[in-house]
Short mmCIF file of C-alpha atoms in Angstrom, two decimals:
data_model
loop_
_atom_site.label_atom_id
_atom_site.label_comp_id
_atom_site.label_asym_id
_atom_site.label_seq_id
_atom_site.Cartn_x
_atom_site.Cartn_y
_atom_site.Cartn_z
CA MET H 239 206.96 -125.44 275.16
CA ASN H 240 205.10 -122.27 276.15
CA LYS H 241 201.41 -122.02 275.28
CA LEU H 242 199.27 -119.16 274.02
CA THR H 243 197.50 -117.90 277.15
CA THR H 244 194.84 -115.52 275.84
CA PHE H 245 194.05 -116.29 272.23
CA PRO H 246 190.35 -116.01 271.36
CA TYR H 247 190.65 -116.99 267.69
CA GLU H 248 189.67 -120.52 266.64
CA HIS H 249 190.28 -120.40 262.87
CA VAL H 250 193.48 -118.71 261.69
CA LEU H 251 194.80 -118.09 258.19
CA VAL H 252 198.59 -118.00 257.96
CA LEU H 253 199.34 -115.99 254.84
CA GLY H 254 202.77 -116.69 253.36
CA LEU H 255 204.79 -119.88 253.72
CA ALA H 256 208.14 -118.26 254.46
CA LYS H 257 210.21 -118.90 257.59
CA SER H 258 207.98 -116.86 259.90
CA GLY H 259 204.76 -118.26 258.40
CA THR H 260 205.81 -121.86 258.82
CA ALA H 261 206.91 -121.22 262.41
CA ALA H 262 203.65 -119.40 263.21
CA ALA H 263 201.55 -122.21 261.73
CA LYS H 264 203.35 -124.83 263.81
CA VAL H 265 202.87 -122.83 267.02
CA LEU H 266 199.17 -122.37 266.33
CA LEU H 267 198.73 -126.06 265.57
CA ALA H 268 200.56 -126.98 268.78
CA ASN H 269 197.98 -124.85 270.60
CA GLU H 270 195.12 -126.83 268.99
CA ILE H 271 193.96 -123.96 266.78
CA ASN H 272 192.51 -124.64 263.33
CA VAL H 273 195.03 -123.45 260.76
CA ARG H 274 194.79 -122.78 257.04
CA VAL H 275 198.00 -121.82 255.24
CA ASN H 276 197.98 -119.97 251.93
CA ASP H 277 200.94 -119.05 249.72
CA GLY H 278 200.58 -117.47 246.28
CA SER H 279 203.56 -119.36 244.85
CA GLU H 280 203.97 -123.02 244.20
CA VAL H 281 206.11 -124.13 247.13
CA ASP H 282 209.43 -125.64 246.12
CA ASN H 283 209.85 -127.55 249.36
CA GLU H 284 207.08 -130.12 249.39
CA GLU H 285 208.38 -131.46 252.70
CA VAL H 286 207.26 -128.26 254.42
CA VAL H 287 203.74 -128.67 253.04
CA LYS H 288 203.57 -132.36 253.99
CA ASP H 289 204.88 -131.57 257.46
CA LEU H 290 202.20 -128.92 258.09
CA GLU H 291 199.47 -131.15 256.67
CA SER H 292 200.57 -134.02 258.91
CA LEU H 293 200.17 -131.67 261.89
CA GLY H 294 196.62 -130.85 260.83
CA ALA H 295 196.92 -127.72 258.69
CA GLU H 296 195.04 -127.13 255.45
CA VAL H 297 197.60 -125.88 252.91
CA ILE H 298 196.65 -124.03 249.70
CA THR H 299 199.43 -122.87 247.36
CA GLY H 300 199.77 -121.39 243.87
CA SER H 301 197.24 -118.56 244.20
CA HIS H 302 195.29 -116.47 246.72
CA PRO H 303 191.61 -117.40 246.21
CA ILE H 304 189.15 -115.29 248.20
CA ALA H 305 187.66 -118.56 249.46
CA VAL H 306 190.60 -118.99 251.86
CA LEU H 307 188.95 -116.33 254.04
CA GLU H 308 185.87 -118.49 254.74
CA ASP H 309 185.40 -119.13 258.49
CA ILE H 310 188.63 -117.28 259.29
CA SER H 311 188.67 -115.22 262.51
CA MET H 312 192.28 -113.94 262.30
CA ILE H 313 195.13 -113.63 259.78
CA VAL H 314 198.82 -113.99 260.61
CA LYS H 315 200.44 -112.27 257.64
CA ASN H 316 203.94 -112.52 256.26
CA PRO H 317 205.44 -109.02 256.84
CA GLY H 318 206.38 -108.69 253.16
CA ILE H 319 202.81 -108.98 251.86
CA PRO H 320 201.51 -105.40 251.37
CA TYR H 321 198.21 -104.20 252.76
CA ASP H 322 196.95 -103.26 249.30
CA HIS H 323 197.02 -106.94 248.31
CA PRO H 324 193.48 -107.91 247.12
CA LEU H 325 193.14 -110.68 249.70
CA ILE H 326 194.21 -108.38 252.54
CA LYS H 327 191.83 -105.64 251.38
CA GLU H 328 188.97 -108.15 251.33
CA ALA H 329 189.91 -109.34 254.82
CA GLN H 330 189.83 -105.73 256.03
CA ASN H 331 186.38 -105.31 254.45
CA ARG H 332 185.28 -108.32 256.51
CA ASP H 333 186.84 -106.85 259.70
CA ILE H 334 189.19 -109.81 260.10
CA PRO H 335 192.11 -108.86 262.41
CA ILE H 336 195.50 -108.97 260.66
CA VAL H 337 198.75 -109.38 262.62
CA THR H 338 202.31 -110.57 262.07
CA GLU H 339 203.96 -113.38 264.01
CA ILE H 340 205.51 -111.02 266.59
CA GLU H 341 202.01 -110.70 268.04
CA LEU H 342 202.06 -114.44 268.75
CA ALA H 343 205.62 -114.22 270.06
CA ALA H 344 204.57 -111.59 272.60
CA GLN H 345 201.98 -113.99 274.02
CA LEU H 346 204.38 -116.93 274.08
CA ALA H 347 207.32 -115.16 275.75
CA ARG H 348 207.52 -115.69 279.50
CA GLY H 349 210.27 -113.18 280.26
CA PRO H 350 210.64 -109.47 279.43
CA ILE H 351 210.63 -108.40 275.77
CA ILE H 352 213.08 -105.90 274.29
CA GLY H 353 212.22 -104.51 270.86
CA ILE H 354 214.62 -102.56 268.63
CA THR H 355 213.63 -100.75 265.43
CA GLY H 356 214.85 -97.93 263.21
CA SER H 357 215.59 -97.19 259.57
CA ASN H 358 219.29 -98.03 260.00
CA GLY H 359 221.48 -99.78 262.57
CA LYS H 360 219.00 -102.35 263.91
CA THR H 361 221.16 -105.43 263.45
CA THR H 362 224.31 -103.80 264.80
CA THR H 363 222.51 -102.48 267.89
CA THR H 364 220.70 -105.75 268.51
CA SER H 365 223.93 -107.73 268.22
CA MET H 366 225.83 -105.43 270.59
CA THR H 367 222.98 -105.44 273.12
CA ALA H 368 222.77 -109.23 273.09
CA GLN H 369 226.49 -109.54 273.76
CA MET H 370 226.33 -107.02 276.62
CA LEU H 371 223.56 -109.02 278.29
CA GLU H 372 225.32 -112.34 277.72
CA GLN H 373 228.58 -110.98 279.17
CA SER H 374 226.57 -109.88 282.23
CA ASN H 375 225.20 -113.44 282.63
CA LEU H 376 221.69 -112.20 281.86
CA PRO H 377 219.86 -114.88 279.82
CA VAL H 378 218.75 -113.58 276.42
CA GLN H 379 217.34 -115.01 273.19
CA VAL H 380 217.62 -113.02 269.95
CA ALA H 381 215.08 -113.24 267.13
CA GLY H 382 212.91 -111.30 264.67
CA ASN H 383 214.22 -109.50 261.61
CA ILE H 384 217.76 -110.60 262.52
CA GLY H 385 217.27 -114.23 261.49
CA THR H 386 215.15 -116.63 263.54
CA ALA H 387 211.36 -116.27 263.60
CA ALA H 388 210.23 -114.67 266.86
CA VAL H 389 207.57 -117.30 267.62
CA GLU H 390 210.09 -120.10 267.21
CA VAL H 391 212.27 -118.61 269.93
CA ALA H 392 209.51 -117.22 272.17
CA GLU H 393 207.82 -120.57 272.77
CA LYS H 394 211.05 -121.89 274.34
CA THR H 395 211.85 -118.94 276.65
CA ASP H 396 211.56 -119.13 280.43
CA HIS H 397 210.66 -116.42 282.93
CA GLU H 398 214.28 -115.37 283.39
CA GLU H 399 215.11 -115.03 279.68
CA ARG H 400 214.80 -111.78 277.80
CA LEU H 401 213.43 -111.98 274.27
CA LEU H 402 215.44 -109.45 272.23
CA LEU H 403 213.74 -108.67 268.92
CA GLU H 404 214.97 -106.75 265.90
CA LEU H 405 211.79 -105.38 264.35
CA SER H 406 211.04 -103.96 260.90
CA SER H 407 208.26 -101.52 260.08
CA PHE H 408 206.55 -104.37 258.18
CA GLN H 409 206.38 -106.46 261.34
CA LEU H 410 205.24 -103.56 263.52
CA LEU H 411 202.43 -102.49 261.24
CA GLY H 412 200.22 -105.34 262.50
CA VAL H 413 200.66 -104.68 266.23
CA GLN H 414 197.57 -105.16 268.41
CA MET H 415 198.72 -106.12 271.92
CA PHE H 416 202.49 -106.46 271.48
CA ARG H 417 204.17 -104.68 274.41
CA PRO H 418 207.92 -104.71 275.05
CA LYS H 419 209.32 -103.87 278.47
CA ILE H 420 212.03 -101.86 276.71
CA SER H 421 211.59 -100.44 273.21
CA ALA H 422 214.15 -98.55 271.16
CA ILE H 423 213.84 -96.43 268.02
CA LEU H 424 217.26 -95.65 266.58
CA ASN H 425 216.28 -93.20 263.82
CA ILE H 426 213.62 -92.60 261.20
CA TYR H 427 214.53 -91.80 257.60
CA GLU H 428 212.31 -91.91 254.54
CA ALA H 429 212.20 -95.58 253.52
CA HIS H 430 209.95 -98.34 252.17
CA LEU H 431 207.43 -95.87 250.76
CA ASP H 432 206.57 -98.37 248.02
CA TYR H 433 205.07 -100.45 250.84
CA HIS H 434 203.80 -97.82 253.29
CA LYS H 435 202.74 -95.29 250.61
CA THR H 436 203.38 -92.22 252.79
CA LEU H 437 206.11 -91.13 255.19
CA GLU H 438 203.49 -90.67 257.90
CA ASN H 439 202.37 -94.31 257.54
CA TYR H 440 205.97 -95.47 257.80
CA GLN H 441 206.62 -93.34 260.88
CA GLN H 442 203.47 -94.57 262.61
CA ALA H 443 204.41 -98.19 261.89
CA LYS H 444 207.71 -97.60 263.69
CA CYS H 445 205.87 -95.93 266.58
CA ASN H 446 203.74 -99.06 267.04
CA ILE H 447 206.71 -100.44 268.98
CA PHE H 448 205.64 -98.29 271.95
CA LYS H 449 201.92 -98.24 271.20
CA ASN H 450 200.98 -100.49 274.15
CA GLN H 451 203.74 -99.56 276.58
CA ILE H 452 202.77 -98.18 280.00
CA LYS H 453 204.56 -95.93 282.50
CA GLU H 454 206.51 -98.87 283.98
CA ASP H 455 208.13 -99.50 280.58
CA PHE H 456 211.04 -97.72 278.86
CA LEU H 457 211.40 -96.11 275.44
CA VAL H 458 214.99 -95.49 274.27
CA TYR H 459 215.09 -92.97 271.43
CA ASN H 460 217.50 -90.84 269.39
CA ALA H 461 217.31 -87.27 270.71
CA ASP H 462 219.38 -86.07 267.70
CA ASP H 463 216.49 -86.96 265.36
CA PRO H 464 214.01 -84.02 265.46
CA THR H 465 211.22 -86.05 263.87
CA LEU H 466 211.63 -88.77 266.46
CA VAL H 467 211.66 -86.27 269.32
CA GLN H 468 208.20 -85.14 268.22
CA LEU H 469 206.87 -88.65 267.63
CA VAL H 470 207.80 -90.00 271.08
CA GLU H 471 205.67 -87.33 272.74
CA GLN H 472 202.69 -89.67 272.21
CA ALA H 473 204.35 -92.44 274.26
CA ASN H 474 203.27 -93.49 277.76
CA ALA H 475 206.58 -95.18 278.61
CA GLN H 476 209.48 -93.54 280.47
CA LEU H 477 211.59 -91.73 277.88
CA VAL H 478 215.31 -92.55 277.78
CA PRO H 479 217.06 -90.31 275.21
CA PHE H 480 220.49 -90.82 273.69
CA SER H 481 222.56 -88.22 271.84
CA VAL H 482 225.92 -87.98 270.10
CA THR H 483 225.80 -84.16 270.19
CA GLY H 484 224.23 -83.06 273.49
CA TYR H 485 224.34 -84.03 277.18
CA GLN H 486 221.49 -86.29 278.37
CA ASP H 487 221.24 -86.82 282.12
CA GLN H 488 218.24 -89.14 281.66
CA GLY H 489 219.91 -91.32 279.07
CA ALA H 490 223.15 -91.89 277.16
CA CYS H 491 225.48 -89.36 275.56
CA VAL H 492 229.03 -88.47 274.59
CA SER H 493 230.81 -85.90 276.75
CA ASP H 494 234.51 -84.99 277.10
CA GLY H 495 235.51 -88.07 275.14
CA PHE H 496 233.52 -90.52 277.30
CA ILE H 497 230.26 -92.45 276.95
CA TYR H 498 227.90 -91.61 279.82
CA PHE H 499 224.65 -93.20 280.98
CA LYS H 500 222.61 -91.12 283.44
CA ASN H 501 225.69 -89.16 284.55
CA GLU H 502 227.77 -92.33 285.02
CA SER H 503 230.96 -92.60 282.97
CA ILE H 504 231.07 -95.93 281.12
CA ILE H 505 233.99 -95.98 278.63
CA LYS H 506 236.35 -93.73 276.67
CA VAL H 507 235.13 -93.20 273.12
CA GLU H 508 238.65 -93.86 271.78
CA ASP H 509 238.54 -97.37 273.32
CA ILE H 510 235.50 -98.36 271.22
CA VAL H 511 236.52 -100.61 268.31
CA LEU H 512 233.48 -99.98 266.08
CA VAL H 513 234.09 -97.06 263.70
CA GLY H 514 231.76 -94.33 262.42
CA GLU H 515 229.57 -91.65 264.04
CA HIS H 516 226.43 -93.53 263.00
CA ASN H 517 227.77 -96.51 264.96
CA LEU H 518 228.44 -94.26 267.95
CA ALA H 519 224.69 -93.60 268.04
CA ASN H 520 224.10 -97.37 267.89
CA VAL H 521 226.55 -97.80 270.79
CA LEU H 522 224.59 -95.28 272.89
CA ALA H 523 221.34 -97.11 272.18
CA ALA H 524 222.86 -100.48 273.09
CA VAL H 525 224.39 -99.09 276.30
CA SER H 526 221.00 -97.62 277.28
CA ILE H 527 219.13 -100.89 276.73
CA ALA H 528 221.83 -102.93 278.45
CA LYS H 529 221.94 -100.67 281.53
CA LEU H 530 218.14 -100.65 281.81
CA SER H 531 218.29 -104.47 281.66
CA GLY H 532 220.84 -104.73 284.47
CA ALA H 533 224.06 -105.24 282.49
CA THR H 534 227.37 -104.48 284.22
CA ASN H 535 229.81 -101.79 283.13
CA THR H 536 232.54 -104.43 282.92
CA ALA H 537 230.48 -106.43 280.42
CA ILE H 538 229.60 -103.34 278.39
CA LYS H 539 233.26 -102.29 278.20
CA HIS H 540 234.31 -105.78 277.13
CA VAL H 541 231.83 -105.77 274.25
CA LEU H 542 232.69 -102.25 273.09
CA THR H 543 236.41 -103.02 273.04
CA THR H 544 235.96 -106.26 271.07
CA PHE H 545 232.86 -105.85 268.87
CA THR H 546 234.05 -105.15 265.32
CA GLY H 547 230.67 -104.96 263.62
CA VAL H 548 228.06 -107.10 261.97
CA ARG H 549 229.23 -109.16 259.02
CA HIS H 550 229.26 -107.14 255.76
CA ARG H 551 228.36 -103.87 257.55
CA LEU H 552 231.55 -101.84 257.96
CA GLN H 553 233.05 -105.03 259.38
CA PHE H 554 236.72 -104.94 260.34
CA VAL H 555 238.34 -107.93 258.61
CA ALA H 556 242.09 -107.79 259.25
CA ASN H 557 245.25 -105.77 259.66
CA VAL H 558 247.62 -106.94 256.95
CA GLN H 559 251.04 -105.29 257.11
CA GLU H 560 249.48 -102.21 258.76
CA ARG H 561 246.74 -101.94 256.10
CA LEU H 562 243.25 -102.01 257.67
CA PHE H 563 240.65 -103.94 255.64
CA TYR H 564 236.92 -103.20 256.10
CA ASN H 565 234.05 -105.13 254.52
CA ASP H 566 230.97 -102.96 253.88
CA SER H 567 229.43 -105.09 251.14
CA LYS H 568 225.93 -104.32 252.43
CA ALA H 569 226.44 -100.74 251.20
CA THR H 570 224.23 -101.24 248.16
CA ASN H 571 223.34 -97.55 247.77
CA LEU H 572 224.94 -94.10 247.92
CA LEU H 573 223.76 -93.25 251.45
CA ALA H 574 225.38 -96.36 252.93
CA THR H 575 228.70 -95.68 251.20
CA GLN H 576 228.61 -92.03 252.30
CA LYS H 577 228.25 -93.17 255.93
CA ALA H 578 231.13 -95.61 255.54
CA LEU H 579 233.43 -92.95 254.07
CA ARG H 580 232.58 -90.54 256.89
CA ALA H 581 233.82 -93.11 259.41
CA PHE H 582 237.49 -92.58 258.47
CA ARG H 583 239.95 -89.71 258.88
CA GLN H 584 242.93 -91.37 257.19
CA PRO H 585 243.86 -92.37 253.62
CA VAL H 586 241.27 -94.70 252.07
CA ILE H 587 241.44 -96.93 249.02
CA LEU H 588 237.81 -97.42 248.00
CA LEU H 589 236.61 -100.60 246.27
CA ALA H 590 233.30 -99.87 244.55
CA GLY H 591 231.01 -101.01 241.75
CA GLY H 592 228.23 -103.43 240.94
CA LEU H 593 224.76 -103.45 239.42
CA ASP H 594 223.87 -100.36 237.40
CA ARG H 595 220.49 -99.07 238.58
CA GLY H 596 220.68 -96.04 236.33
CA ASN H 597 221.60 -93.54 239.04
CA GLY H 598 224.58 -91.20 239.07
CA PHE H 599 227.29 -91.07 241.74
CA THR H 600 227.97 -87.32 241.97
CA PRO H 601 226.54 -87.08 245.55
CA LEU H 602 229.55 -89.11 246.73
CA ILE H 603 232.06 -86.37 245.83
CA PRO H 604 231.89 -84.42 249.15
CA ASP H 605 232.69 -87.64 251.03
CA LEU H 606 235.72 -88.60 248.93
CA THR H 607 238.06 -86.23 250.83
CA TYR H 608 240.20 -89.01 252.28
CA VAL H 609 239.98 -91.35 249.28
CA LYS H 610 243.42 -91.59 247.61
CA GLU H 611 242.44 -94.17 244.97
CA MET H 612 239.37 -96.00 243.69
CA ILE H 613 239.47 -99.65 242.58
CA LEU H 614 236.44 -100.37 240.41
CA PHE H 615 234.53 -103.43 239.21
CA GLY H 616 231.14 -104.48 237.85
CA GLU H 617 228.59 -102.80 235.55
CA THR H 618 229.07 -99.36 237.09
CA ALA H 619 232.88 -99.33 236.82
CA LYS H 620 232.85 -96.89 233.90
CA LYS H 621 230.47 -94.47 235.66
CA LEU H 622 232.59 -94.60 238.81
CA GLU H 623 235.72 -93.97 236.74
CA GLU H 624 234.07 -90.78 235.48
CA LEU H 625 233.29 -89.84 239.09
CA ALA H 626 236.93 -90.43 240.07
CA ASN H 627 238.10 -88.24 237.21
CA GLU H 628 235.69 -85.49 238.25
CA ALA H 629 236.97 -85.69 241.84
CA GLY H 630 240.62 -85.80 240.74
CA ILE H 631 241.19 -89.27 242.22
CA PRO H 632 243.24 -92.00 240.44
CA SER H 633 241.23 -95.13 239.59
CA ILE H 634 241.90 -98.65 238.36
CA MET H 635 239.43 -100.96 236.61
CA THR H 636 239.37 -104.63 237.71
CA LYS H 637 237.22 -107.63 236.81
CA ASP H 638 235.89 -108.52 240.29
CA VAL H 639 236.32 -108.11 244.05
CA MET H 640 239.12 -110.66 244.28
CA GLU H 641 241.25 -108.80 241.74
CA ALA H 642 240.27 -105.48 243.33
CA VAL H 643 241.68 -106.58 246.71
CA ASP H 644 244.99 -107.60 245.15
CA GLN H 645 245.23 -104.31 243.26
CA ALA H 646 244.35 -102.25 246.35
CA PHE H 647 247.01 -104.00 248.41
CA ALA H 648 249.60 -103.43 245.72
CA SER H 649 248.75 -99.71 245.64
CA SER H 650 248.62 -99.25 249.42
CA VAL H 651 251.11 -98.15 252.07
CA GLU H 652 251.16 -98.58 255.84
CA GLY H 653 248.30 -96.72 257.53
CA ASP H 654 245.87 -97.02 254.61
CA VAL H 655 242.28 -98.20 255.00
CA ILE H 656 241.17 -100.57 252.22
CA LEU H 657 237.40 -100.31 252.17
CA LEU H 658 234.89 -102.38 250.20
CA SER H 659 231.81 -100.16 250.08
CA PRO H 660 230.32 -100.71 246.62
CA ALA H 661 227.46 -98.14 246.52
CA CYS H 662 225.73 -100.68 244.25
CA ALA H 663 223.78 -103.91 244.46
CA SER H 664 225.70 -107.12 243.80
CA TRP H 665 223.49 -108.91 241.28
CA ASP H 666 225.56 -108.20 238.19
CA GLN H 667 228.34 -110.55 239.41
CA TYR H 668 227.18 -112.08 242.70
CA ARG H 669 223.95 -113.63 243.92
CA THR H 670 223.92 -111.59 247.13
CA PHE H 671 225.89 -108.85 248.89
CA GLU H 672 226.91 -111.56 251.37
CA GLU H 673 228.58 -113.56 248.60
CA ARG H 674 230.38 -110.42 247.46
CA GLY H 675 231.54 -109.67 251.00
CA ASP H 676 232.67 -113.25 251.56
CA MET H 677 234.85 -113.02 248.44
CA PHE H 678 236.42 -109.86 249.87
CA ILE H 679 237.09 -111.58 253.22
CA HIS H 680 238.57 -114.61 251.44
CA ALA H 681 240.83 -112.39 249.36
CA VAL H 682 242.04 -110.49 252.45
CA HIS H 683 242.73 -113.68 254.39
CA ARG H 684 244.63 -115.03 251.41
CA LEU H 685 246.85 -111.94 251.58
CA ALA H 686 247.29 -112.34 255.32
#
């Protein structure tokens, strides 16, 4: 196991007993640092508490008493805990440094770190990049916002392994010394303002990914995003732009139907399996990171001709009797469904509906050009029926996703796309969007 090399803090408070907090606490304890763990909720899993206590941690759950700050020299905070939390504000008043576990991961990792952030597309880009490196026989470990806690993976890496991290703005807000060899910012849209309070705060959190980079490092960024073009001017790293719309001889771009990286032709765009212009931008980012990491063109081509998307995110499921089924269950809002609809230039049967959040659906109308029928379910079915009527599109009401798939197949002809892109959260009928998407996949496979 790798050890923390330069860690001057003797008494650390781990705030939040989620996956990352538990992993961080165990790493700190393994490095013989005094650890206090505090979680505001009563922890359901007593085994986790007993395990940490047996390793030497002091665990306090059920509330956040100010007393937990006594003798503390650093806080490792769960990314979801906001900075206006009373305990965090008091810690700031006492000048106690506050970081997230990626700061520990950066010290534990022995090989180069690659960090990917952005408002949209992080998981898709991270997954593609990982596969490109693996296909090139370049050792890589994936962690962060994508699933496994970064510290848990970082402490097991060797000098040859790359640590590939998907990073949220919440994680990046606490950066002190974290420095990736390659960083990437895919895009910046207005998001998470309930947490960051202002757009400027959110943007600066994203920019923390390159805060400590130096001229030997690389910053991959979206040159089609005017805000981002301005923000990266403050970076010290070598800038590597990517663009769907314009030629980039210092980065990646689309030209004459091909993907290029630094004037080198990589692959025909028509050979890429992943659909959607937004995914084309993700492809350019992944190609840039992979090439900077030493990936081969053969490996990159293999991935781009086989990668069908991240589960529940415009994921190709199957071709059933020349009907193409796509699972976009993660489209829990209008913007996500708009992007999905823009990915197709052929007849679409749209499956939509779910939790009613009180919003209207009129903004979808310009993107319904190729939609020939709407199959509706859930609380918002009636609202979406009104939208279909307004757009002059036939619609059918069903009870759930399973019935919607059967109805869509019955209505379809060869060449149709059958797309689940609900534009709504799932909680009226399903516990998660994953459960909703899994029902869609099951229904499609049953047809097949």
